[in-house]
Amino acid sequence: MIAHLPILQVVIPLMAAPICLILNRSKLAWLFALIVSGVSCLVSILLLQQVMTTGVISYELGGWQAPWGIEYRIDELNALMLLIISAISTIVLFAAPKSIDKEIVKGKHTYFYVLYLLSLTGMLGIVATGDAFNVFVFLEITSLSAYALIAMGKKKQAVWASFQYLVMGTIGATFILIGIGLMYQMTGTLNMQDLSQRLPEVAQTRTVFTAFAFVIVGVCLKLAMFPLHLWLPNAYAYAPSIVTSFFSATSTKVAIYLLIRFTFSVFGLSFSFTTVPLQTLFMTLGLVGIFVASISAIYQHNIKHLFAYSSIAQIGYMIVGFSISSVAGLTATLLHLFNHALMKSAIFLALAAVAYRVGNVRLDSLRGLGRQMPLTMAAIVIGGLSLIGVPLTVGFVSKWYLLSALIEQGWWPVAVLILLGSMLAVIYVWKVVEVAYFKEPVGTPVKEAPIGFLIPIWILVLANVYFGIDTRFSVQVAQAAAESLFGGAL
Amino acid sequence: MLIGLFNNWVVIVLMMSGLYIVIAQGNLIKKLVGLTIFQTSVFIFYISMAKVSGGSAPILDQEISVYSNPLPHVLILTAIVVGIATTALGLSLVVRIKESYGTIEEEEIQQQDNLQNQKENKVEVKE
């Protein structure tokens, strides 16, 4: 059983999805999905434990040996990603039944859980697999279910946002497919480990260069890096709240994982950062992304839009950390990835509670909610403080590591810009706080969110504080992952 | 050069025209057509990549010693399925867009959205 954990991680939710369809009762399907997601989380904890004690796990699908068969390969980075995805998915699911009751048409609830599990499968699959083509397949499983989930949103803009995401997402995925094809043409292999050994021989050819360009652009479309982020704000804002809080924490993170995996492991450090001027390019785009997205966030009237733009800015921080291409920089990126998943899922889940009580998440509807829904609004405030990077929250930890990584390289101007970017976060978080706490309430008073929301929200908020104080777990795993990526780079 | 790489030229032409249609056309159905052409070019790319000159179809037979590479064919079968799923989903989204917006022209949809946003913001200011 233990030996088969890597495949169980992916197969359990995949098999569970159609069973959900058979159950065909909203509550029953929810319970089942929750249990499945919980089991996935358990599997990922076991995997992480195993990786941290015994090192990399390699699993051959169907017993076919590695370069020929499909290999599932779990190292520290994969294990960390698997844990983030499955844990967030489980916590978010707790709040699902109440939230989708209001936001999704009756009779479509079972489909919601089916699609949710499928997108979970896809994300876990992308991370677990060590085969480049398998990545594409899982990417499309995730994306297709994501388009459908977003289109379930109540407003008519949801369908339009979903269509725009479909066009952009398909172009991105097809770019990745072209890149993989070109790599296969040059090396005759699809296994990532094998690719990393064979690519250096042909690294100087134009084909490999083209393959790299296609893969990177494709992945950047998926991770909504500035200026390829246009699909994200509407997709997040009009999707059902539960979907937003799940995707904001996981889907762009999975794309960042792919970016790291392809640049560091498959193409190798020396190719990615010396042959191609990736460093300057990503540093610039990351910084511009932080500023443009943060400033756009300040001008939003819909809070989901506001935090969606903030997500793009946070991706900018990860990209800056990535572009340093040192162990410290990568550690900062991975930490921020973990931490941002905690912050954003907490904030969006709290917004789901607001949407449940108030009916919308426009800024002016928040008036006076600080007194009417104190626990929910407090969660948004703590999440917001974490976004800014106030000490004792996770946001501080990752910003600290990012700054020290920048200073280690002597890049003072960039460090200053990062701090300025955080100041912008103060403005947009303050906008929310001001309305919620310092404006008189209008309209009918609302009650505090039901307990079904408060428990998952506060689990996430407390995790935000806990990992901001006790950084042993997150830092240790992120550092181990970063070191193994550099050790593995040929 | 031109003849030897004929397939590659076809792939490039299809890929670029597909991408151009996606970007330039405002009609959502036309966008999907462009997207499909774009994807199809990649299928052709994979399939022609697998061709071994003089090789036969990869069916085991004693008389044949050179086979074309079957792996890209298999890969692209998967990609075709993905492509069909994407097109189907895209078309069904277009149906729903038509139902709720009454149009499938990008500009008109954008216009309606902008009007809607303006209205919501005005309400906000009045209150």
Coordinates of C-alpha atoms in Angstrom, one line a residue:
Chain A
M1 CA 0.0 0.0 0.0
I2 CA 2.7 2.5 1.1
A3 CA 4.6 1.7 -2.1
H4 CA 1.7 2.7 -4.2
L5 CA 1.1 6.1 -2.6
P6 CA 2.2 8.2 -5.5
I7 CA -0.4 6.8 -7.8
L8 CA -3.1 6.6 -5.2
Q9 CA -2.7 10.3 -4.8
V10 CA -4.0 10.9 -8.3
V11 CA -6.2 7.9 -8.8
I12 CA -8.4 8.2 -5.7
P13 CA -10.0 11.6 -6.7
L14 CA -10.1 10.5 -10.3
M15 CA -12.1 7.4 -9.5
A16 CA -14.2 9.3 -7.0
A17 CA -15.4 11.9 -9.5
P18 CA -17.8 9.6 -11.4
I19 CA -18.9 8.0 -8.2
C20 CA -20.1 11.4 -7.1
L21 CA -22.2 11.5 -10.2
I22 CA -23.9 8.2 -9.2
L23 CA -24.6 9.4 -5.7
N24 CA -26.6 12.3 -7.2
R25 CA -27.6 13.8 -3.9
S26 CA -26.1 17.2 -3.0
K27 CA -25.3 16.4 0.6
L28 CA -24.1 12.9 0.0
A29 CA -21.9 14.0 -2.9
W30 CA -20.4 16.7 -0.6
L31 CA -19.7 14.2 2.2
F32 CA -18.1 11.8 -0.3
A33 CA -16.0 14.6 -1.9
L34 CA -14.9 15.8 1.5
I35 CA -13.8 12.3 2.5
V36 CA -12.0 11.7 -0.8
S37 CA -10.2 15.1 -0.5
G38 CA -9.3 14.2 3.1
V39 CA -7.8 10.9 2.1
S40 CA -5.8 12.7 -0.6
C41 CA -4.5 15.0 2.1
L42 CA -3.6 12.1 4.3
V43 CA -1.7 10.5 1.3
S44 CA 0.2 13.7 0.7
I45 CA 1.2 13.9 4.4
L46 CA 2.5 10.3 4.3
L47 CA 4.3 11.1 1.0
L48 CA 6.0 14.2 2.5
Q49 CA 7.0 12.2 5.5
Q50 CA 8.5 9.5 3.4
V51 CA 10.3 12.0 1.1
M52 CA 11.8 13.9 4.1
T53 CA 13.2 10.7 5.6
T54 CA 14.1 8.5 2.7
G55 CA 14.5 10.9 -0.2
V56 CA 13.1 10.9 -3.7
I57 CA 10.3 8.4 -4.4
S58 CA 10.1 7.0 -8.0
Y59 CA 7.0 5.0 -9.0
E60 CA 6.8 3.2 -12.3
L61 CA 3.2 3.0 -13.6
G62 CA 2.2 -0.5 -14.5
G63 CA 5.8 -1.7 -13.8
W64 CA 7.1 -0.2 -17.1
Q65 CA 10.7 1.0 -16.6
A66 CA 11.3 4.7 -16.3
P67 CA 12.3 6.3 -19.6
W68 CA 9.8 4.1 -21.5
G69 CA 6.9 3.9 -19.1
I70 CA 5.4 6.8 -17.2
E71 CA 7.2 7.6 -14.0
Y72 CA 5.7 9.4 -11.0
R73 CA 8.5 11.1 -9.2
I74 CA 8.0 12.7 -5.8
D75 CA 10.7 14.9 -4.3
E76 CA 10.5 17.6 -1.6
L77 CA 9.0 20.1 -4.0
N78 CA 6.4 17.8 -5.3
A79 CA 5.5 16.6 -1.9
L80 CA 5.1 20.2 -0.6
M81 CA 2.9 21.1 -3.6
L82 CA 0.7 18.0 -3.1
L83 CA 0.2 18.8 0.5
I84 CA -0.7 22.4 -0.2
I85 CA -3.2 21.4 -2.9
S86 CA -4.9 18.6 -1.1
A87 CA -5.0 20.4 2.3
I88 CA -6.5 23.6 0.9
S89 CA -9.0 21.6 -1.1
T90 CA -10.2 19.8 2.0
I91 CA -10.5 22.9 4.1
V92 CA -12.3 24.8 1.4
L93 CA -14.7 21.9 0.8
F94 CA -16.0 22.2 4.4
A95 CA -17.7 25.5 3.5
A96 CA -19.0 24.3 0.2
P97 CA -22.5 23.1 0.8
K98 CA -23.8 26.4 2.3
S99 CA -22.0 28.5 -0.2
I100 CA -23.1 26.7 -3.3
D101 CA -26.6 26.5 -2.0
K102 CA -26.9 30.2 -2.7
E103 CA -24.6 30.5 -5.7
I104 CA -25.3 27.5 -7.9
V105 CA -28.6 26.5 -9.3
K106 CA -30.2 23.6 -7.6
G107 CA -29.8 20.3 -9.4
K108 CA -26.3 21.2 -10.5
H109 CA -24.7 20.6 -7.1
T110 CA -23.5 17.1 -7.9
Y111 CA -21.9 18.3 -11.0
F112 CA -20.1 20.9 -9.0
Y113 CA -18.5 18.2 -6.8
V114 CA -17.6 16.0 -9.8
L115 CA -15.8 18.9 -11.5
Y116 CA -14.2 19.9 -8.3
L117 CA -12.7 16.5 -7.8
L118 CA -11.6 16.4 -11.4
S119 CA -9.8 19.6 -11.1
L120 CA -8.2 18.4 -7.9
T121 CA -7.1 15.2 -9.8
G122 CA -5.6 17.3 -12.5
M123 CA -3.6 19.5 -10.2
L124 CA -2.3 16.6 -8.1
G125 CA -1.5 14.8 -11.4
I126 CA 0.5 17.7 -12.8
V127 CA 2.6 17.7 -9.7
A128 CA 3.0 14.0 -9.1
T129 CA 4.0 13.0 -12.7
G130 CA 7.6 12.9 -14.0
D131 CA 6.5 12.7 -17.6
A132 CA 6.3 15.8 -19.7
F133 CA 3.3 14.7 -21.9
N134 CA 1.4 13.5 -18.8
V135 CA 1.8 17.1 -17.5
F136 CA -0.1 18.3 -20.6
V137 CA -2.9 15.8 -20.1
F138 CA -3.4 16.6 -16.5
L139 CA -3.2 20.3 -17.3
E140 CA -6.1 20.0 -19.6
I141 CA -8.1 17.9 -17.1
T142 CA -7.7 20.8 -14.6
S143 CA -8.4 23.5 -17.1
L144 CA -11.5 21.9 -18.7
S145 CA -13.0 21.4 -15.3
A146 CA -12.0 24.9 -14.3
Y147 CA -13.7 26.4 -17.3
A148 CA -16.9 24.6 -16.4
L149 CA -16.7 25.5 -12.7
I150 CA -16.2 29.1 -13.5
A151 CA -19.1 29.1 -15.9
M152 CA -21.3 27.9 -13.0
G153 CA -21.2 31.4 -11.5
K154 CA -24.6 33.1 -11.1
K155 CA -23.9 36.3 -13.1
K156 CA -23.9 36.2 -16.8
Q157 CA -20.4 37.6 -16.9
A158 CA -19.2 34.3 -15.5
V159 CA -19.8 32.5 -18.8
W160 CA -18.0 35.2 -20.7
A161 CA -15.1 35.1 -18.3
S162 CA -15.0 31.4 -18.6
F163 CA -14.9 31.6 -22.4
Q164 CA -12.0 34.1 -22.3
Y165 CA -10.2 31.8 -19.9
L166 CA -10.9 28.9 -22.3
V167 CA -9.3 30.7 -25.2
M168 CA -6.3 31.8 -23.3
G169 CA -5.9 28.6 -21.4
T170 CA -6.1 26.5 -24.6
I171 CA -3.5 28.6 -26.3
G172 CA -1.2 28.2 -23.3
A173 CA -1.7 24.5 -23.1
T174 CA -1.1 24.1 -26.8
F175 CA 2.1 26.1 -26.6
I176 CA 3.3 23.7 -23.9
L177 CA 2.3 20.8 -26.2
I178 CA 4.4 22.3 -29.0
G179 CA 7.3 22.7 -26.6
I180 CA 7.1 19.1 -25.5
G181 CA 6.9 18.0 -29.1
L182 CA 10.0 19.9 -30.0
M183 CA 11.9 18.4 -27.0
Y184 CA 10.7 14.9 -28.0
Q185 CA 11.9 15.5 -31.5
M186 CA 15.4 16.4 -30.3
T187 CA 15.8 13.8 -27.5
G188 CA 13.3 11.0 -28.2
T189 CA 12.2 11.0 -24.6
L190 CA 9.4 12.4 -22.5
N191 CA 10.6 11.5 -19.1
M192 CA 11.7 14.7 -17.3
Q193 CA 14.7 13.0 -15.6
D194 CA 15.8 11.6 -18.9
L195 CA 15.2 14.9 -20.7
S196 CA 17.4 16.7 -18.3
Q197 CA 20.2 14.4 -19.1
R198 CA 19.8 14.4 -22.9
L199 CA 18.9 18.1 -23.5
P200 CA 22.4 19.5 -22.7
E201 CA 23.9 17.5 -25.6
V202 CA 21.6 19.4 -28.0
A203 CA 21.2 22.6 -26.0
Q204 CA 22.9 24.8 -28.6
T205 CA 20.3 24.0 -31.3
R206 CA 17.6 26.4 -32.3
T207 CA 15.0 23.7 -31.8
V208 CA 15.7 23.4 -28.1
F209 CA 15.7 27.2 -27.8
T210 CA 12.3 27.3 -29.5
A211 CA 11.0 24.5 -27.3
F212 CA 12.0 26.4 -24.3
A213 CA 10.3 29.6 -25.5
F214 CA 7.1 27.8 -26.2
V215 CA 7.0 26.0 -22.8
I216 CA 7.8 29.1 -20.9
V217 CA 5.2 31.3 -22.6
G218 CA 2.6 28.6 -22.3
V219 CA 3.3 28.1 -18.6
C220 CA 3.3 31.9 -18.0
L221 CA -0.1 32.1 -19.6
K222 CA -1.3 29.5 -17.1
L223 CA 0.2 31.2 -14.2
A224 CA -1.2 34.6 -15.1
M225 CA 2.2 36.4 -15.1
F226 CA 2.0 40.0 -16.1
P227 CA 1.3 40.8 -19.0
L228 CA -0.4 37.4 -19.7
H229 CA -2.8 37.9 -16.7
L230 CA -5.8 39.3 -18.5
W231 CA -8.0 36.2 -18.1
L232 CA -7.6 36.0 -14.3
P233 CA -9.5 38.9 -12.7
N234 CA -12.9 38.2 -14.3
A235 CA -12.5 34.4 -14.0
Y236 CA -11.9 34.8 -10.3
A237 CA -14.4 37.5 -9.7
Y238 CA -17.4 35.8 -11.4
A239 CA -16.7 32.2 -10.4
P240 CA -18.7 30.7 -7.5
S241 CA -16.9 31.8 -4.3
I242 CA -15.8 28.3 -3.3
V243 CA -14.2 27.9 -6.7
T244 CA -12.4 31.2 -6.3
S245 CA -10.9 30.3 -3.0
F246 CA -9.8 26.9 -4.2
F247 CA -8.3 28.1 -7.4
S248 CA -6.7 31.3 -6.0
A249 CA -4.8 29.0 -3.6
T250 CA -3.8 26.2 -6.0
S251 CA -4.2 26.6 -9.8
T252 CA -1.7 29.4 -10.4
K253 CA 0.6 27.8 -7.8
V254 CA 0.6 24.6 -9.9
A255 CA 1.7 26.7 -12.9
I256 CA 4.5 28.2 -10.9
Y257 CA 5.6 24.7 -9.9
L258 CA 5.7 23.8 -13.7
L259 CA 7.8 26.9 -14.4
I260 CA 10.3 25.9 -11.7
R261 CA 10.3 22.3 -12.8
F262 CA 10.9 23.0 -16.4
T263 CA 13.5 25.7 -16.0
F264 CA 15.5 24.1 -13.1
S265 CA 15.1 20.4 -13.6
V266 CA 14.3 19.8 -17.3
F267 CA 16.2 22.5 -19.1
G268 CA 18.7 23.0 -16.3
L269 CA 19.9 26.0 -14.5
S270 CA 22.8 26.9 -16.9
F271 CA 20.6 26.7 -20.0
S272 CA 17.7 28.6 -18.6
F273 CA 19.6 31.4 -17.0
T274 CA 22.8 31.8 -19.2
T275 CA 21.7 30.9 -22.7
V276 CA 18.5 32.7 -22.3
P277 CA 18.3 36.1 -20.5
L278 CA 15.5 34.8 -18.3
Q279 CA 16.8 36.7 -15.2
T280 CA 16.4 40.3 -16.5
L281 CA 13.2 39.4 -18.3
F282 CA 11.5 37.8 -15.3
M283 CA 12.8 40.3 -12.8
T284 CA 11.4 43.2 -14.9
L285 CA 8.1 41.6 -15.6
G286 CA 7.7 40.5 -12.0
L287 CA 8.3 44.0 -10.7
V288 CA 6.1 45.7 -13.3
G289 CA 3.4 43.1 -12.5
I290 CA 3.5 43.9 -8.8
F291 CA 3.0 47.6 -9.5
V292 CA 0.5 47.5 -12.3
A293 CA -1.7 44.8 -10.5
S294 CA -1.5 46.5 -7.1
I295 CA -2.5 49.9 -8.6
S296 CA -5.3 48.3 -10.5
A297 CA -6.4 46.6 -7.3
I298 CA -6.8 50.0 -5.6
Y299 CA -9.4 51.1 -8.2
Q300 CA -11.7 48.1 -8.0
H301 CA -15.3 48.3 -6.8
N302 CA -15.8 44.6 -6.5
I303 CA -13.8 43.0 -3.7
K304 CA -13.3 39.8 -5.5
H305 CA -11.8 41.8 -8.3
L306 CA -9.6 43.7 -5.9
F307 CA -8.1 40.5 -4.4
A308 CA -7.8 38.9 -7.8
Y309 CA -5.6 41.8 -8.9
S310 CA -3.7 41.4 -5.6
S311 CA -3.1 37.7 -6.6
I312 CA -1.5 38.8 -9.8
A313 CA 0.8 41.2 -7.7
Q314 CA 1.7 38.3 -5.4
I315 CA 2.6 36.2 -8.4
G316 CA 4.9 39.0 -9.2
Y317 CA 6.8 38.5 -5.9
M318 CA 7.1 34.8 -6.6
I319 CA 8.5 35.6 -10.1
V320 CA 11.0 38.0 -8.6
G321 CA 12.2 35.4 -6.2
F322 CA 12.4 32.9 -9.0
S323 CA 14.4 35.2 -11.2
I324 CA 17.2 35.6 -8.5
S325 CA 18.0 32.0 -9.3
S326 CA 19.8 31.3 -6.1
V327 CA 18.8 28.8 -3.3
A328 CA 17.7 31.7 -1.1
G329 CA 15.6 33.2 -3.9
L330 CA 13.9 30.0 -4.7
T331 CA 13.3 29.3 -1.0
A332 CA 11.5 32.6 -0.8
T333 CA 9.4 31.8 -3.9
L334 CA 8.4 28.4 -2.5
L335 CA 7.6 29.9 0.9
H336 CA 5.5 32.7 -0.7
L337 CA 3.7 30.0 -2.7
F338 CA 2.8 28.2 0.5
N339 CA 2.0 31.3 2.4
H340 CA 0.0 33.0 -0.4
A341 CA -2.1 29.8 -0.7
L342 CA -3.0 30.2 3.0
M343 CA -3.8 34.0 2.8
K344 CA -5.8 34.0 -0.4
S345 CA -7.9 30.9 0.5
A346 CA -8.7 32.5 3.9
I347 CA -9.7 35.8 2.3
F348 CA -11.7 34.4 -0.5
L349 CA -13.5 32.0 1.9
A350 CA -14.3 34.9 4.1
L351 CA -15.7 36.7 1.0
A352 CA -17.7 33.6 0.3
A353 CA -19.3 34.0 3.8
V354 CA -19.9 37.7 3.0
A355 CA -21.6 36.7 -0.3
Y356 CA -23.7 34.2 1.6
R357 CA -25.0 36.8 4.0
V358 CA -25.1 40.0 1.9
G359 CA -25.6 38.6 -1.6
N360 CA -22.8 40.4 -3.3
V361 CA -19.2 41.5 -2.6
R362 CA -19.3 45.1 -3.9
L363 CA -17.2 47.4 -1.8
D364 CA -20.2 49.5 -0.7
S365 CA -22.1 46.5 0.6
L366 CA -19.4 45.9 3.1
R367 CA -20.4 49.0 5.1
G368 CA -20.6 48.4 8.8
L369 CA -20.0 44.7 8.4
G370 CA -17.1 44.9 10.9
R371 CA -19.7 45.1 13.6
Q372 CA -22.3 42.8 12.0
M373 CA -20.0 40.0 11.0
P374 CA -17.0 40.5 13.3
L375 CA -15.4 37.1 13.0
T376 CA -15.6 37.1 9.2
M377 CA -14.3 40.6 8.8
A378 CA -11.5 39.9 11.3
A379 CA -10.4 37.0 9.1
I380 CA -10.2 39.3 6.1
V381 CA -8.2 41.8 8.1
I382 CA -5.7 39.3 9.2
G383 CA -5.5 37.9 5.7
G384 CA -5.0 41.4 4.5
L385 CA -2.2 42.1 7.0
S386 CA -0.6 38.9 5.8
L387 CA -0.8 40.2 2.2
I388 CA 1.0 43.4 3.3
G389 CA 3.6 41.4 5.2
V390 CA 3.1 42.5 8.8
P391 CA 5.2 40.6 11.3
L392 CA 3.6 37.6 13.0
T393 CA 1.8 36.6 9.8
V394 CA 3.0 34.3 7.1
G395 CA 3.3 37.3 4.6
F396 CA 6.1 38.7 6.7
V397 CA 8.1 35.5 6.6
S398 CA 8.1 35.2 2.9
K399 CA 8.8 38.9 2.3
W400 CA 11.7 38.7 4.8
Y401 CA 13.2 35.7 2.9
L402 CA 12.7 37.4 -0.4
L403 CA 14.3 40.6 0.8
S404 CA 17.3 38.8 2.3
A405 CA 17.7 36.8 -0.9
L406 CA 17.8 40.1 -2.9
I407 CA 20.2 41.8 -0.5
E408 CA 22.4 38.7 -0.6
Q409 CA 22.8 39.4 -4.3
G410 CA 23.3 43.1 -3.6
W411 CA 20.2 44.1 -5.5
W412 CA 19.2 47.0 -3.3
P413 CA 17.0 48.8 -5.8
V414 CA 14.8 45.8 -6.3
A415 CA 14.5 45.3 -2.6
V416 CA 13.3 48.9 -2.2
L417 CA 10.8 48.4 -5.0
I418 CA 9.5 45.3 -3.3
L419 CA 8.9 47.3 -0.1
L420 CA 7.2 50.0 -2.1
G421 CA 4.9 47.4 -3.7
S422 CA 3.9 46.2 -0.2
M423 CA 2.9 49.8 0.6
L424 CA 0.4 49.6 -2.3
A425 CA -1.0 46.5 -0.6
V426 CA -1.6 48.7 2.5
I427 CA -3.7 51.0 0.4
Y428 CA -6.1 48.4 -1.0
V429 CA -6.4 46.4 2.2
W430 CA -7.1 49.7 4.0
K431 CA -9.9 50.5 1.5
V432 CA -11.7 47.3 2.6
V433 CA -11.0 47.9 6.3
E434 CA -12.2 51.5 6.1
V435 CA -15.5 50.6 4.6
A436 CA -16.1 47.6 6.9
Y437 CA -15.3 49.3 10.2
F438 CA -15.7 53.1 9.8
K439 CA -18.8 53.4 7.7
E440 CA -22.3 53.3 9.0
P441 CA -24.2 50.2 8.0
V442 CA -26.9 50.5 5.4
G443 CA -29.9 48.3 4.5
T444 CA -31.1 45.4 6.6
P445 CA -28.6 44.2 9.2
V446 CA -27.1 40.8 8.6
K447 CA -26.0 38.1 11.1
E448 CA -22.5 36.6 11.5
A449 CA -21.7 33.9 9.0
P450 CA -22.9 30.3 9.9
I451 CA -20.5 28.1 11.8
G452 CA -19.9 26.0 8.6
F453 CA -18.0 28.9 7.2
L454 CA -16.3 30.1 10.3
I455 CA -14.5 26.9 11.1
P456 CA -12.7 26.5 7.8
I457 CA -12.0 30.3 7.6
W458 CA -10.5 30.3 11.0
I459 CA -8.5 27.2 10.5
L460 CA -6.9 29.0 7.6
V461 CA -6.5 32.3 9.5
L462 CA -4.9 30.5 12.4
A463 CA -2.6 28.7 10.0
N464 CA -1.6 32.2 8.7
V465 CA -0.6 33.2 12.2
Y466 CA 0.9 29.9 13.2
F467 CA 3.2 29.6 10.2
G468 CA 4.1 33.2 10.7
I469 CA 5.5 32.5 14.1
D470 CA 6.6 28.9 14.0
T471 CA 8.4 28.8 10.6
R472 CA 10.2 25.5 11.2
F473 CA 8.0 23.4 9.0
S474 CA 7.5 25.7 6.0
V475 CA 11.1 27.0 5.9
Q476 CA 12.6 23.5 6.3
V477 CA 10.6 22.0 3.5
A478 CA 11.0 25.0 1.2
Q479 CA 14.7 25.0 1.8
A480 CA 15.1 21.3 1.2
A481 CA 13.1 21.6 -2.0
A482 CA 15.2 24.5 -3.2
E483 CA 18.4 22.8 -2.4
S484 CA 17.4 19.6 -4.2
L485 CA 16.5 21.6 -7.3
F486 CA 19.9 23.2 -7.3
G487 CA 21.6 19.9 -6.5
G488 CA 19.7 18.2 -9.3
A489 CA 20.5 20.9 -11.8
L490 CA 23.1 19.6 -14.1
Chain B
M1 CA 14.5 22.9 -48.3
L2 CA 11.0 23.9 -49.3
I3 CA 10.0 20.4 -50.4
G4 CA 11.9 18.5 -47.7
L5 CA 10.3 20.4 -44.9
F6 CA 6.9 20.7 -46.6
N7 CA 5.0 19.4 -43.6
N8 CA 6.7 21.9 -41.3
W9 CA 5.7 24.7 -43.6
V10 CA 2.1 23.5 -43.5
V11 CA 2.3 23.4 -39.7
I12 CA 3.6 26.9 -39.4
V13 CA 1.1 28.3 -41.9
L14 CA -1.8 26.6 -40.1
M15 CA -0.6 27.5 -36.7
M16 CA -0.1 31.2 -37.5
S17 CA -3.4 31.5 -39.3
G18 CA -5.2 29.8 -36.5
L19 CA -3.7 32.1 -33.9
Y20 CA -4.4 35.1 -36.0
I21 CA -8.1 34.2 -36.3
V22 CA -8.3 33.7 -32.6
I23 CA -6.9 37.2 -32.0
A24 CA -8.4 39.1 -34.9
Q25 CA -12.0 37.8 -35.1
G26 CA -14.7 39.2 -32.9
N27 CA -17.2 36.4 -33.6
L28 CA -16.9 33.8 -30.9
I29 CA -17.6 30.9 -33.2
K30 CA -14.9 32.1 -35.6
K31 CA -12.5 32.3 -32.6
L32 CA -13.2 28.7 -31.8
V33 CA -12.6 27.8 -35.4
G34 CA -9.3 29.5 -35.2
L35 CA -8.5 27.7 -32.0
T36 CA -9.2 24.4 -33.6
I37 CA -7.1 25.1 -36.6
F38 CA -4.3 26.1 -34.2
Q39 CA -4.6 22.9 -32.3
T40 CA -4.8 20.8 -35.5
S41 CA -1.5 22.3 -36.7
V42 CA 0.1 20.8 -33.6
F43 CA -1.5 17.4 -34.4
I44 CA 0.1 17.5 -37.9
F45 CA 3.4 18.5 -36.4
Y46 CA 3.5 15.5 -34.1
I47 CA 2.3 13.1 -36.7
S48 CA 4.9 14.2 -39.3
M49 CA 7.6 14.1 -36.7
A50 CA 6.9 10.4 -36.2
K51 CA 7.4 9.5 -39.9
V52 CA 10.5 7.4 -40.5
S53 CA 11.4 7.6 -44.2
G54 CA 10.8 4.1 -45.8
G55 CA 9.1 3.0 -42.6
S56 CA 5.8 1.3 -42.7
A57 CA 2.8 1.5 -40.3
P58 CA 3.8 0.2 -36.9
I59 CA 2.1 -3.2 -37.2
L60 CA 4.4 -6.1 -36.3
D61 CA 5.2 -8.2 -39.4
Q62 CA 8.1 -10.5 -40.3
E63 CA 8.6 -8.9 -43.7
I64 CA 9.0 -5.4 -42.4
S65 CA 12.0 -4.1 -40.5
V66 CA 11.5 -0.4 -40.5
Y67 CA 8.6 1.1 -38.7
S68 CA 7.4 4.6 -38.2
N69 CA 7.4 5.8 -34.6
P70 CA 4.0 4.9 -33.1
L71 CA 4.5 6.9 -29.9
P72 CA 3.7 10.4 -31.2
H73 CA 0.6 9.0 -32.9
V74 CA -0.6 7.7 -29.5
L75 CA 0.2 11.0 -27.8
I76 CA -1.7 12.9 -30.4
L77 CA -4.7 10.7 -30.1
T78 CA -4.9 11.9 -26.5
A79 CA -4.4 15.5 -27.6
I80 CA -7.2 15.1 -30.2
V81 CA -9.6 14.0 -27.5
V82 CA -8.5 17.0 -25.4
G83 CA -9.1 19.2 -28.4
I84 CA -12.6 17.8 -29.0
A85 CA -13.5 18.3 -25.4
T86 CA -12.2 21.9 -25.5
T87 CA -14.2 22.7 -28.7
A88 CA -17.3 21.1 -27.3
L89 CA -17.0 23.0 -24.0
G90 CA -16.3 26.2 -25.9
L91 CA -19.3 25.8 -28.2
S92 CA -21.6 25.1 -25.2
L93 CA -20.3 28.3 -23.6
V94 CA -21.1 30.2 -26.7
V95 CA -24.6 28.9 -26.6
R96 CA -25.0 30.1 -23.0
I97 CA -23.4 33.5 -23.9
K98 CA -25.9 33.8 -26.8
E99 CA -28.7 33.0 -24.3
S100 CA -27.7 35.6 -21.7
Y101 CA -26.2 38.4 -23.8
G102 CA -28.2 37.9 -27.0
T103 CA -25.1 38.2 -29.2
I104 CA -21.9 36.4 -29.9
E105 CA -19.8 39.4 -31.0
E106 CA -17.0 40.2 -28.6
E107 CA -17.4 43.9 -28.9
E108 CA -21.1 43.9 -28.1
I109 CA -20.6 41.6 -25.1
Q110 CA -17.9 43.9 -23.8
Q111 CA -20.1 46.9 -24.3
Q112 CA -22.9 45.3 -22.3
D113 CA -20.5 44.4 -19.5
N114 CA -19.1 48.0 -19.4
L115 CA -22.6 49.4 -19.2
Q116 CA -23.5 47.0 -16.4
N117 CA -20.3 48.0 -14.5
Q118 CA -21.1 51.7 -15.0
K119 CA -24.6 51.2 -13.7
E120 CA -23.3 49.4 -10.6
N121 CA -20.8 52.1 -9.8
K122 CA -23.3 54.8 -10.2
V123 CA -25.6 53.1 -7.7
E124 CA -22.6 53.1 -5.4
V125 CA -22.0 56.8 -5.7
K126 CA -25.7 57.7 -5.1
E127 CA -25.9 55.7 -1.9

